Short mmCIF file of C-alpha atoms in Angstrom, two decimals:
data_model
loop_
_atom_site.label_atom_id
_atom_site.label_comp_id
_atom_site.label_asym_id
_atom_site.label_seq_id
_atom_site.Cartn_x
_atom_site.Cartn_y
_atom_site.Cartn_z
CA UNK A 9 -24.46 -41.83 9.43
CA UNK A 10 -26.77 -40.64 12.61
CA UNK A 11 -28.06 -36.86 12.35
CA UNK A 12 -25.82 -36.27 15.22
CA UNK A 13 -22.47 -37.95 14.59
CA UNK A 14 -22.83 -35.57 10.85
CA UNK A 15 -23.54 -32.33 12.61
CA UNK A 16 -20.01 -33.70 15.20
CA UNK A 17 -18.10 -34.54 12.23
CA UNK A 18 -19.12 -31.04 10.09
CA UNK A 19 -18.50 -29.41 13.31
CA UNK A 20 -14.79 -30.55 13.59
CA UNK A 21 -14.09 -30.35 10.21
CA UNK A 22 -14.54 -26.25 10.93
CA UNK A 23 -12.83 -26.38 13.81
CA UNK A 24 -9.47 -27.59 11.82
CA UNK A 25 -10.19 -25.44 8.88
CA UNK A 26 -10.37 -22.03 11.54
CA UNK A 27 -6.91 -23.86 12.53
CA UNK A 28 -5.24 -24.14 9.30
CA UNK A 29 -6.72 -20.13 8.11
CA UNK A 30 -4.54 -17.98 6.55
CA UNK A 31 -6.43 -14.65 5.79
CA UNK A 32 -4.26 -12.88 2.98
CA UNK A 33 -6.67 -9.72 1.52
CA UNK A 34 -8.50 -7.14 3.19
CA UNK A 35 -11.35 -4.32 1.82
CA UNK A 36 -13.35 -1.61 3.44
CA UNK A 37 -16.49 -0.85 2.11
CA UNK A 38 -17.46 2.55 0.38
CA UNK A 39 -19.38 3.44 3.22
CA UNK A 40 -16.71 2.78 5.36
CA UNK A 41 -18.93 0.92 7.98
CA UNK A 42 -17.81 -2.75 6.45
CA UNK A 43 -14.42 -4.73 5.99
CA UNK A 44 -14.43 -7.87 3.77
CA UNK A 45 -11.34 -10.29 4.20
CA UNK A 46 -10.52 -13.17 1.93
CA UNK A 47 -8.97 -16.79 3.41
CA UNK A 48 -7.11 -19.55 2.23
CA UNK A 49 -10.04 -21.54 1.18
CA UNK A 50 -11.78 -19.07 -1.24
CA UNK A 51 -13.98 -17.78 1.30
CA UNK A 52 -15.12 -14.04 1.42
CA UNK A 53 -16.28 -12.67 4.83
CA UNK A 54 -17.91 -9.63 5.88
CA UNK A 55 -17.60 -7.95 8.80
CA UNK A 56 -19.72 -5.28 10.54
CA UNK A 57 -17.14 -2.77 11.82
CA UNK A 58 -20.09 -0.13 12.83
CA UNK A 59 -21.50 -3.18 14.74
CA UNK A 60 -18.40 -4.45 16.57
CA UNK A 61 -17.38 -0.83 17.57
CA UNK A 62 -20.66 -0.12 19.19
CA UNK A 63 -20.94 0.43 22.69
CA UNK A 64 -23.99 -2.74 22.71
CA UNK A 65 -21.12 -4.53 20.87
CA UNK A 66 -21.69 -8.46 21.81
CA UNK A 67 -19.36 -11.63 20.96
CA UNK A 68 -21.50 -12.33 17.98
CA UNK A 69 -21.18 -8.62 16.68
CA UNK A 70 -17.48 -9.59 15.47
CA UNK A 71 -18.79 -12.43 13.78
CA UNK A 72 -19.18 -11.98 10.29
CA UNK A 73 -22.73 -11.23 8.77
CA UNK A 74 -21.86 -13.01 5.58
CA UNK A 75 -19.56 -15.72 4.16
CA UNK A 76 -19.62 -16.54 0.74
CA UNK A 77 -17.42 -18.79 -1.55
CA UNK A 78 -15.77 -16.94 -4.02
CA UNK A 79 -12.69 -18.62 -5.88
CA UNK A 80 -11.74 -22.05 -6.19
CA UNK A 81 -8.23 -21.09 -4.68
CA UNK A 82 -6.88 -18.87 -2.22
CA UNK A 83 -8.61 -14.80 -2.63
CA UNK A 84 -4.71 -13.52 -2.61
CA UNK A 85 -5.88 -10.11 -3.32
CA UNK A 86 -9.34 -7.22 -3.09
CA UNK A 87 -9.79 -3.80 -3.69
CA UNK A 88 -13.02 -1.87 -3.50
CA UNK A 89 -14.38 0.78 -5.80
CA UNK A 90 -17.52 3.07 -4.91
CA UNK A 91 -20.00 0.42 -5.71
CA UNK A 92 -18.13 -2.93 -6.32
CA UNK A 93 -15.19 -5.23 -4.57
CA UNK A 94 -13.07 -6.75 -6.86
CA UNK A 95 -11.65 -10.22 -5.95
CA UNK A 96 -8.14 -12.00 -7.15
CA UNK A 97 -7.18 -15.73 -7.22
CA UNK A 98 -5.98 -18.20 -9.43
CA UNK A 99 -5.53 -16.77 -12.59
CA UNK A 100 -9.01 -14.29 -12.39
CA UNK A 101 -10.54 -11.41 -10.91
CA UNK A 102 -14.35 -11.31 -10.62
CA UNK A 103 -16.43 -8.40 -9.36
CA UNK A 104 -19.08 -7.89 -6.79
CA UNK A 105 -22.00 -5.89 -5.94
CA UNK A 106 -21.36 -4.29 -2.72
CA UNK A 107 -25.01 -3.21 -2.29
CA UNK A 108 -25.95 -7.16 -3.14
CA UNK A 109 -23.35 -8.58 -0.87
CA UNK A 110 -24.78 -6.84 2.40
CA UNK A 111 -28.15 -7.68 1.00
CA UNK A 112 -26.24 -11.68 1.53
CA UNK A 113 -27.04 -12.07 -2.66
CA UNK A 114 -23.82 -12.75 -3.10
CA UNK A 115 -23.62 -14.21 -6.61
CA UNK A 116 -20.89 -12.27 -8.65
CA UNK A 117 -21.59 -9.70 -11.33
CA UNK A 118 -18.75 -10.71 -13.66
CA UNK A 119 -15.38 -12.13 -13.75
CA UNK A 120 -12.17 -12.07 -15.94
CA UNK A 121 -9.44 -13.49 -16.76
CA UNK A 122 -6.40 -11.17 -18.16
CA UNK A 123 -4.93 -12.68 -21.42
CA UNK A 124 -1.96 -15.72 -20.58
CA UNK A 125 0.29 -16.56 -23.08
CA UNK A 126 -0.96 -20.17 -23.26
CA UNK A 127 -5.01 -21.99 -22.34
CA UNK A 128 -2.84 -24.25 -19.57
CA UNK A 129 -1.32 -21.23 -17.15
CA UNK A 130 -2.91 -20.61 -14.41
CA UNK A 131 -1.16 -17.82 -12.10
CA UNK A 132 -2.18 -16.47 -9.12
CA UNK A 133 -2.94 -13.15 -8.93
CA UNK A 134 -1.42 -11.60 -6.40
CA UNK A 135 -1.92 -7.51 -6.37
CA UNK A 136 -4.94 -5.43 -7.27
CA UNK A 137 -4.47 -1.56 -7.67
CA UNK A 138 -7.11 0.55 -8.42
CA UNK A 139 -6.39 3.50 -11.05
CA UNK A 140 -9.02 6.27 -10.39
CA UNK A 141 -7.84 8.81 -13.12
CA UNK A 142 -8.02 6.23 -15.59
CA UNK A 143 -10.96 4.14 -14.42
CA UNK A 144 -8.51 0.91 -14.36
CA UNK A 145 -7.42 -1.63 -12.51
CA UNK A 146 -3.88 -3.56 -12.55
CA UNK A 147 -3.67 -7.09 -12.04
CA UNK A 148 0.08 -8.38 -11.04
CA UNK A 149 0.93 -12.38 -10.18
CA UNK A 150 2.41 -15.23 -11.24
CA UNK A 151 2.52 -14.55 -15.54
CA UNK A 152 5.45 -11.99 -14.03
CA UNK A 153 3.57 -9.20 -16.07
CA UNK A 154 1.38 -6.30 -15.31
CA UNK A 155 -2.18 -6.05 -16.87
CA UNK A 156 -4.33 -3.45 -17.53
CA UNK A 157 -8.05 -3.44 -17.67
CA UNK A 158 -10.51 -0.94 -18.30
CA UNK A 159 -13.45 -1.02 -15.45
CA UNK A 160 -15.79 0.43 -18.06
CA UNK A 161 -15.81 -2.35 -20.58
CA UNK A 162 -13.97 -5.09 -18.62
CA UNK A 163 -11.26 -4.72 -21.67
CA UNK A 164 -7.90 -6.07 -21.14
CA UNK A 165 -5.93 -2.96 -22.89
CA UNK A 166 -1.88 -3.46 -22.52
CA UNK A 167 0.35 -5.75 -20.71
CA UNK A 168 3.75 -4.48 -19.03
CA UNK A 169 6.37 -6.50 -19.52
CA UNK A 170 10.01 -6.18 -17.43
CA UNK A 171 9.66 -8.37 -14.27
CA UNK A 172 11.22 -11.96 -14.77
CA UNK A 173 9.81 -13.68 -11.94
CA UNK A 174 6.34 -13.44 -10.09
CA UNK A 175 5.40 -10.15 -8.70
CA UNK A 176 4.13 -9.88 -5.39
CA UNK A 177 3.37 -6.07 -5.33
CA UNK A 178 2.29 -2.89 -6.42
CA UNK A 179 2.19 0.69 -5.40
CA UNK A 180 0.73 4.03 -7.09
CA UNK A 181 2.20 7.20 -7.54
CA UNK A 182 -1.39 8.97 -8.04
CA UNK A 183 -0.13 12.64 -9.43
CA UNK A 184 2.00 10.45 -12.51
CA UNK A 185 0.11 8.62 -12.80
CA UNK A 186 2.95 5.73 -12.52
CA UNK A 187 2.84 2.63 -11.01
CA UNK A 188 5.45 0.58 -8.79
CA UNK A 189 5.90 -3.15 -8.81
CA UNK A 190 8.01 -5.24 -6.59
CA UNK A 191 8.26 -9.30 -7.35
CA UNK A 192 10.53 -12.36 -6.89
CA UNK A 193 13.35 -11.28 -9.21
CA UNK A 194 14.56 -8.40 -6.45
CA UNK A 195 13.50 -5.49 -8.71
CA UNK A 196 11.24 -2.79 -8.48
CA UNK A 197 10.47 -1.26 -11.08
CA UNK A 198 8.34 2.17 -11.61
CA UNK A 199 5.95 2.07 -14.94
CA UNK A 200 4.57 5.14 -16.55
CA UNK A 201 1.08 4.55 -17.56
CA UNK A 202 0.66 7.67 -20.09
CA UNK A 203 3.89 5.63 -22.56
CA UNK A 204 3.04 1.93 -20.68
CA UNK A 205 6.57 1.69 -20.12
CA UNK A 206 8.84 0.96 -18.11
CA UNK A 207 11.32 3.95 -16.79
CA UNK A 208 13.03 3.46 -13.75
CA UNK A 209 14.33 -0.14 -11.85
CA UNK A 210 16.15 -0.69 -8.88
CA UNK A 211 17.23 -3.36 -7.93
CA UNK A 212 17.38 -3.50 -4.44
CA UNK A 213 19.64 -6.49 -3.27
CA UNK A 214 22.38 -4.98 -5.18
CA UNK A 215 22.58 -2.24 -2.81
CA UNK A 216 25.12 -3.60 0.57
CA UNK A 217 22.89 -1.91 3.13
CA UNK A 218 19.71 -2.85 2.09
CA UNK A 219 21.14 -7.23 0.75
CA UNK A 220 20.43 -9.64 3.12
CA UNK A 221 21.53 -12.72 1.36
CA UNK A 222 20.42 -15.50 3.24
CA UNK A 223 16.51 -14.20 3.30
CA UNK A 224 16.91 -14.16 -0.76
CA UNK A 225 15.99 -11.39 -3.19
CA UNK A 226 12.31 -11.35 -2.89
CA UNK A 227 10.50 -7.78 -2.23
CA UNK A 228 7.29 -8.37 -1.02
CA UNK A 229 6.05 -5.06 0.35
CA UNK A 230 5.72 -1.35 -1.45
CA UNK A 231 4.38 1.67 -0.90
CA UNK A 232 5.05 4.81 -2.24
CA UNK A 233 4.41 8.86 -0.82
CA UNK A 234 4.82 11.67 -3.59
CA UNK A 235 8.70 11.07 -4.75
CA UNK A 236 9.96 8.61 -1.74
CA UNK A 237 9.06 4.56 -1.72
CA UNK A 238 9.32 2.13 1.14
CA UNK A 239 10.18 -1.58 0.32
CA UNK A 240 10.93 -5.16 1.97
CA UNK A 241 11.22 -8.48 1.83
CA UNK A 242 14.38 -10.92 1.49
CA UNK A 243 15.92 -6.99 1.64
CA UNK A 244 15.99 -5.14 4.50
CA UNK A 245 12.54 -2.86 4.95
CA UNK A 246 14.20 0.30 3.87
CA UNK A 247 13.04 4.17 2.69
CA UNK A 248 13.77 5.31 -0.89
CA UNK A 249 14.12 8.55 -2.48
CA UNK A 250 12.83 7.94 -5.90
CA UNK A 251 13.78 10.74 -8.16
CA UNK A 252 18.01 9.38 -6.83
CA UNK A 253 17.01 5.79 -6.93
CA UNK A 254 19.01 6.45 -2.98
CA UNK A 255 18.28 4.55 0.13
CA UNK A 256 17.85 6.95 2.48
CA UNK A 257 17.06 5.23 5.64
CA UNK A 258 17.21 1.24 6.54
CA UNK A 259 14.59 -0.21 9.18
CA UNK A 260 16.28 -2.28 11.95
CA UNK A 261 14.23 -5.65 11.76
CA UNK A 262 15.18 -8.69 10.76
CA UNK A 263 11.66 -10.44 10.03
CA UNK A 264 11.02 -10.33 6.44
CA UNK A 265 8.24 -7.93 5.97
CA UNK A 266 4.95 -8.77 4.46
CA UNK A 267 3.37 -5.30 4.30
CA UNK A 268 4.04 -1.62 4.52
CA UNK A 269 1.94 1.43 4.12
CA UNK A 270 2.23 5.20 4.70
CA UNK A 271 0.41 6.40 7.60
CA UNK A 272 0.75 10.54 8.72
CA UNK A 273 4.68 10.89 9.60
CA UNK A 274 5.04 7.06 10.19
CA UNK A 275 5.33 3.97 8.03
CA UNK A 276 3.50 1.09 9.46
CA UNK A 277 4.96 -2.65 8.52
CA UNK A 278 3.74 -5.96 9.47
CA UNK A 279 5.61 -9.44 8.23
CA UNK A 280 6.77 -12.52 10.31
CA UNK A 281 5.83 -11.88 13.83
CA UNK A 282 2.51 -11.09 15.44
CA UNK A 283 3.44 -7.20 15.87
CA UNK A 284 2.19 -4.45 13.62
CA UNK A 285 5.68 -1.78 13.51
CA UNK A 286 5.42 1.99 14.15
CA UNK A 287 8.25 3.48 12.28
CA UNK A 288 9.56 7.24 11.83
CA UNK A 289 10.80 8.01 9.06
CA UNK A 290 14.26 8.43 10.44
CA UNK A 291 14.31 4.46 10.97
CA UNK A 292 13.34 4.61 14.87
CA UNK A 293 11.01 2.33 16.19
CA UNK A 294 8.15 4.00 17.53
CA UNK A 295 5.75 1.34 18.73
CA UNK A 296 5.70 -2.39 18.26
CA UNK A 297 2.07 -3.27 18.88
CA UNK A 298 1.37 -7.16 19.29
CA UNK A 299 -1.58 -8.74 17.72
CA UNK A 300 -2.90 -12.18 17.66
CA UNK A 301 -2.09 -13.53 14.74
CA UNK A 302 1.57 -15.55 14.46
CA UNK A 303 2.11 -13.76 10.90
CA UNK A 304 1.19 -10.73 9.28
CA UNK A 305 -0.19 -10.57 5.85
CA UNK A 306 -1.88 -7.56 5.15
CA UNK A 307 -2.76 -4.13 6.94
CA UNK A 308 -5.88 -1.93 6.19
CA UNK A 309 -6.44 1.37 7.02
CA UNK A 310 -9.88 2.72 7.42
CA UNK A 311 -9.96 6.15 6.02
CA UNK A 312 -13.49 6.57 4.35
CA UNK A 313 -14.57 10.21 5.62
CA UNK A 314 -18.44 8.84 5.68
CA UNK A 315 -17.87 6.65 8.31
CA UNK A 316 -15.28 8.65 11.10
CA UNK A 317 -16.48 6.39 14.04
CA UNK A 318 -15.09 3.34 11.63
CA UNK A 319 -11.97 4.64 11.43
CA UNK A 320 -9.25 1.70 12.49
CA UNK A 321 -6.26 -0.14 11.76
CA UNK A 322 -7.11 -3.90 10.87
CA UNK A 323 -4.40 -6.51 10.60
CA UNK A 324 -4.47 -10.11 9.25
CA UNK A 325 -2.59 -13.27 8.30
CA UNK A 326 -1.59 -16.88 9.82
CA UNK A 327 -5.05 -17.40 11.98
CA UNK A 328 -8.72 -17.40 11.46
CA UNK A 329 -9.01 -13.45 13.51
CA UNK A 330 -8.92 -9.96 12.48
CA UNK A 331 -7.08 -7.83 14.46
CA UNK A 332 -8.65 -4.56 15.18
CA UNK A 333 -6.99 -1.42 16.40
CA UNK A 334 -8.68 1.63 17.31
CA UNK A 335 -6.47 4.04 18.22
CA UNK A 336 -3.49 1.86 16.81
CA UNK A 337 -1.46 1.97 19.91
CA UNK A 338 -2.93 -1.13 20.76
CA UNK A 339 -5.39 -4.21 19.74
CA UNK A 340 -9.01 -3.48 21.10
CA UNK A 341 -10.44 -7.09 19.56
CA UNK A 342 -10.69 -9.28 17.44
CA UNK A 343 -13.37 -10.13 14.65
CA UNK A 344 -12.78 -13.89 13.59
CA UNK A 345 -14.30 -16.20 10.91
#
């Protein structure tokens, strides 16, 4: 085949792949100045947020400044620590340098794979939590168990066991410490790390105002503030107050929600639907800010106090584009694969 018709042919074949992105993890960088986001096709890119936000800012400035291949499958999950991001597909997790990656040496530093109960399962891994007081990390997928493994050694050290279909979720209740989970079986249920057991469950399609039976029993978003926990999915998006296992406010949306965090004296959700939600806590809707993206996946706040002028909502999901939102009344740009 001529130079030219290959270079035509390599150059549509992108084209169709950018079509047919789905871009389900998101990670800021320690430094705060750097978001990587994982697609459909095992790809990792990095982004430049300190370069895009600039006032010289150009097109190619929200291009990313490295793509690497990292899983075989879909990278369904990331979370960073102070020197490494920490990638999740089919049934591993493998850890990189973030000093190497922006150096574009991106060849991993190790991977694992959490113990399975037989050589032939392969689940996707589908949640990441970081565990700072104990220097661990929780893996949660398709094995419908939690897994625990120290960062230190790489050692797998106890599985939790409770959930009877594939979790989507997890949350963490820092001062505890305890952890949340929320999967396919319509239960979340709260583990205490200090007895690895399981102490609380509710199951939240049992409840009449929060059951929505023809979206199913799914919860597929959870996040957690001191005692109170927000959760969605085939349910309706709705505020709990832990310590009564009480739902104390329901969200009025009918869109199955992908993603919910805590943000000030609002919780912020995302799901079916290009619009990131602003909600109070009384279950008004403050702000329904459109983005460019069909679906919504996954939210990321920037936070990292070395890098203020970084600091920005970023959304992603059913397209090839970032969304980025400075002030998160509205979407400045885009940064796109």
């Amino acid at each position: 085949m001529p130079h030219r018709s290959r270079c035509l042919w390599a150059e549509v074949f992108q084209a169709l792949q950018r079509l047919h992105m789905t871009i389900f993890s998101q990670s800021v960088s320690p430094c705060g100045k750097f978001l990587a986001a994982g697609n459909n096709y095992g790809q990792i890119a990095i982004f430049s947020l300190s370069a895009a936000l600039s006032s010289e800012a150009k097109e190619e400035s929200k291009k990313p400044v490295v793509v690497f291949h990292a899983h075989d499958g879909p990278v369904y999950s990331m979370v960073s620590t102070d020197r490494h991001l920490l990638s999740a597909g089919d049934g591993e997790v493998k850890g990189w340098l973030w000093a190497e990656i922006l150096k574009k040496g991106c060849k991993e530093l190790w991977r694992r794979q959490p113990p399975y109960r037989t050589s032939l399962e392969v689940p996707e891994i589908n949640a990441l939590l970081l565990v700072p007081k104990e220097n661990s990390l929780i893996l949660a997928g398709g094995d419908c168990q939690l897994h625990s493994m120290d960062l230190e050694t790489g050692a797998f050290t106890r599985a939790l066991r409770g959930h009877t279909d594939y979790i989507h979720c997890l949350a963490l209740r820092e001062r505890s410490p305890e952890v949340l989970s929320g999967g396919e079986d319509g239960a979340v249920r709260l583990w205490d790390l200090r007895i690895a057991k399981e102490v609380q469950t509710i199951e939240v399609y049992k409840h009449e105002e929060c059951s929505r039976p023809h979206n199913g029993r799914w919860i597929g978003c959870l996040a957690t503030d001191s005692d109170w926990m927000v959760c969605g999915g085939g349910p309706a998006l709705t505020l709990w107050h832990l310590r009564s296992s009480t739902p104390t406010t329901v969200f009025p949306i009918r869109a199955p929600q992908k993603h919910v965090t805590f943000y000030q004296d609002l919780i912020l959700s995302a799901g079916q639907g290009c619009c990131v939600n602003h909600w109070q806590l009384s279950g008004e809707l403050k702000a329904q800010v459109p983005g460019s993206s069909p679906g919504l996946l996954s939210l990321s706040l920037n936070q990292q106090p070395a890098a203020p002028e970084c600091k920005v909502l970023t959304a992603s999901g059913n397209s090839c584009r970032v969304d980025v939102f400075t002030n998160l009344g509205y979407r400045a740009f885009s940064l796109s694969f």
